[in-house]
XYZ file of C-alpha atoms in Angstrom:
125
model
C -58.200 -21.294 -31.817
C -58.577 -24.645 -33.192
C -59.809 -27.623 -30.761
C -60.844 -30.674 -31.379
C -62.869 -32.952 -27.897
C -63.898 -36.236 -28.804
C -66.168 -38.321 -26.584
C -68.008 -41.409 -26.471
C -65.336 -44.151 -25.574
C -65.614 -46.337 -23.021
C -65.042 -50.564 -21.901
C -67.275 -53.390 -24.143
C -67.172 -56.603 -24.837
C -66.596 -58.065 -27.535
C -69.605 -57.961 -30.531
C -69.906 -54.697 -28.776
C -70.923 -50.716 -30.534
C -69.690 -47.288 -29.552
C -69.691 -44.650 -30.861
C -66.822 -41.400 -30.671
C -67.830 -37.961 -30.793
C -65.272 -35.408 -32.324
C -67.056 -32.087 -31.658
C -65.007 -29.460 -33.978
C -64.523 -25.490 -32.852
C -62.276 -22.245 -34.591
C -62.362 -24.491 -37.575
C -64.062 -25.191 -40.674
C -63.954 -28.147 -41.131
C -66.212 -29.687 -43.690
C -64.071 -27.671 -46.350
C -61.745 -30.014 -45.148
C -60.936 -33.336 -44.101
C -62.026 -35.459 -41.070
C -59.878 -38.518 -39.686
C -60.041 -40.530 -36.895
C -56.374 -42.657 -36.303
C -55.895 -45.511 -33.350
C -53.331 -46.311 -31.362
C -52.971 -49.515 -29.961
C -50.209 -49.626 -27.156
C -46.890 -50.334 -27.928
C -47.829 -50.224 -32.187
C -47.566 -47.052 -34.611
C -50.821 -44.823 -34.924
C -52.655 -46.285 -37.223
C -55.604 -44.243 -39.783
C -59.357 -45.339 -39.660
C -61.065 -43.106 -41.219
C -61.875 -40.419 -43.197
C -64.935 -38.117 -44.735
C -63.553 -35.231 -47.132
C -64.834 -31.553 -48.041
C -67.022 -33.688 -51.111
C -68.789 -35.910 -48.306
C -66.521 -38.932 -49.896
C -65.952 -41.590 -46.948
C -62.258 -44.508 -46.602
C -62.221 -46.589 -44.154
C -59.371 -48.451 -43.404
C -59.331 -52.196 -44.449
C -59.418 -53.984 -40.532
C -62.583 -51.819 -39.812
C -64.811 -51.860 -43.163
C -67.893 -53.156 -42.680
C -67.715 -52.274 -38.972
C -67.186 -48.755 -38.753
C -68.872 -45.314 -40.571
C -67.470 -41.889 -40.364
C -70.632 -39.212 -40.299
C -71.513 -35.736 -39.131
C -73.670 -33.137 -37.655
C -72.286 -30.112 -39.469
C -74.694 -28.026 -36.807
C -73.182 -29.538 -35.159
C -69.473 -28.723 -36.097
C -69.175 -32.933 -34.818
C -67.709 -35.598 -36.934
C -68.536 -39.568 -35.327
C -67.493 -42.841 -35.401
C -69.520 -45.932 -35.379
C -68.195 -48.948 -34.269
C -69.449 -52.099 -34.291
C -69.526 -55.756 -33.994
C -65.823 -54.176 -32.104
C -63.284 -57.336 -31.957
C -59.421 -57.042 -29.088
C -57.918 -56.141 -32.419
C -60.130 -52.536 -31.874
C -58.080 -51.537 -28.585
C -56.666 -47.886 -28.472
C -57.219 -44.994 -28.128
C -58.718 -43.268 -30.630
C -58.120 -39.112 -32.460
C -59.810 -37.322 -34.756
C -57.201 -34.975 -36.694
C -58.312 -31.690 -39.269
C -56.500 -29.818 -41.115
C -54.591 -31.369 -43.830
C -52.766 -30.501 -46.290
C -52.519 -33.728 -48.611
C -54.607 -35.269 -51.589
C -57.047 -38.101 -51.447
C -54.306 -41.237 -51.329
C -53.075 -40.257 -48.651
C -55.072 -39.250 -45.773
C -53.924 -42.189 -43.514
C -50.481 -39.840 -43.639
C -50.504 -38.486 -39.881
C -47.520 -36.028 -39.863
C -50.622 -34.141 -43.138
C -52.718 -33.008 -39.994
C -51.959 -30.584 -38.576
C -54.851 -30.184 -35.696
C -55.196 -33.268 -33.607
C -57.491 -34.333 -30.322
C -56.278 -35.676 -26.883
C -58.205 -39.667 -27.898
C -60.284 -41.154 -26.006
C -59.947 -44.794 -24.878
C -62.327 -47.625 -26.190
C -61.414 -50.698 -24.789
C -62.711 -54.268 -26.212
C -62.339 -57.611 -23.866
C -61.870 -61.259 -24.960
């Protein structure tokens, strides 16, 4: 059974930092893609960061230079470091894997098979 468990969310003031974790079991995410998505209230879920099987990374333009995706393969865990947080970063953050598309399509949530339940990030001004 594939499970993705996110943790590390919380409430911070603008300019603060958080580190999110996504622990994966039952699936070799490092042979596939693992992405982070977020969903703000009343908005569509959007792709934030991706790490693929070649350790290539990409980011949503609005988070480039502030967020960093990384992994600890021995712990089957992928991290998302969130720095210089802004109120617009508020939302539920999800990790996803079991991707079936190509590199340029990584933000398409319909291409992912497995999802975590999400962790809430709230940034106050």
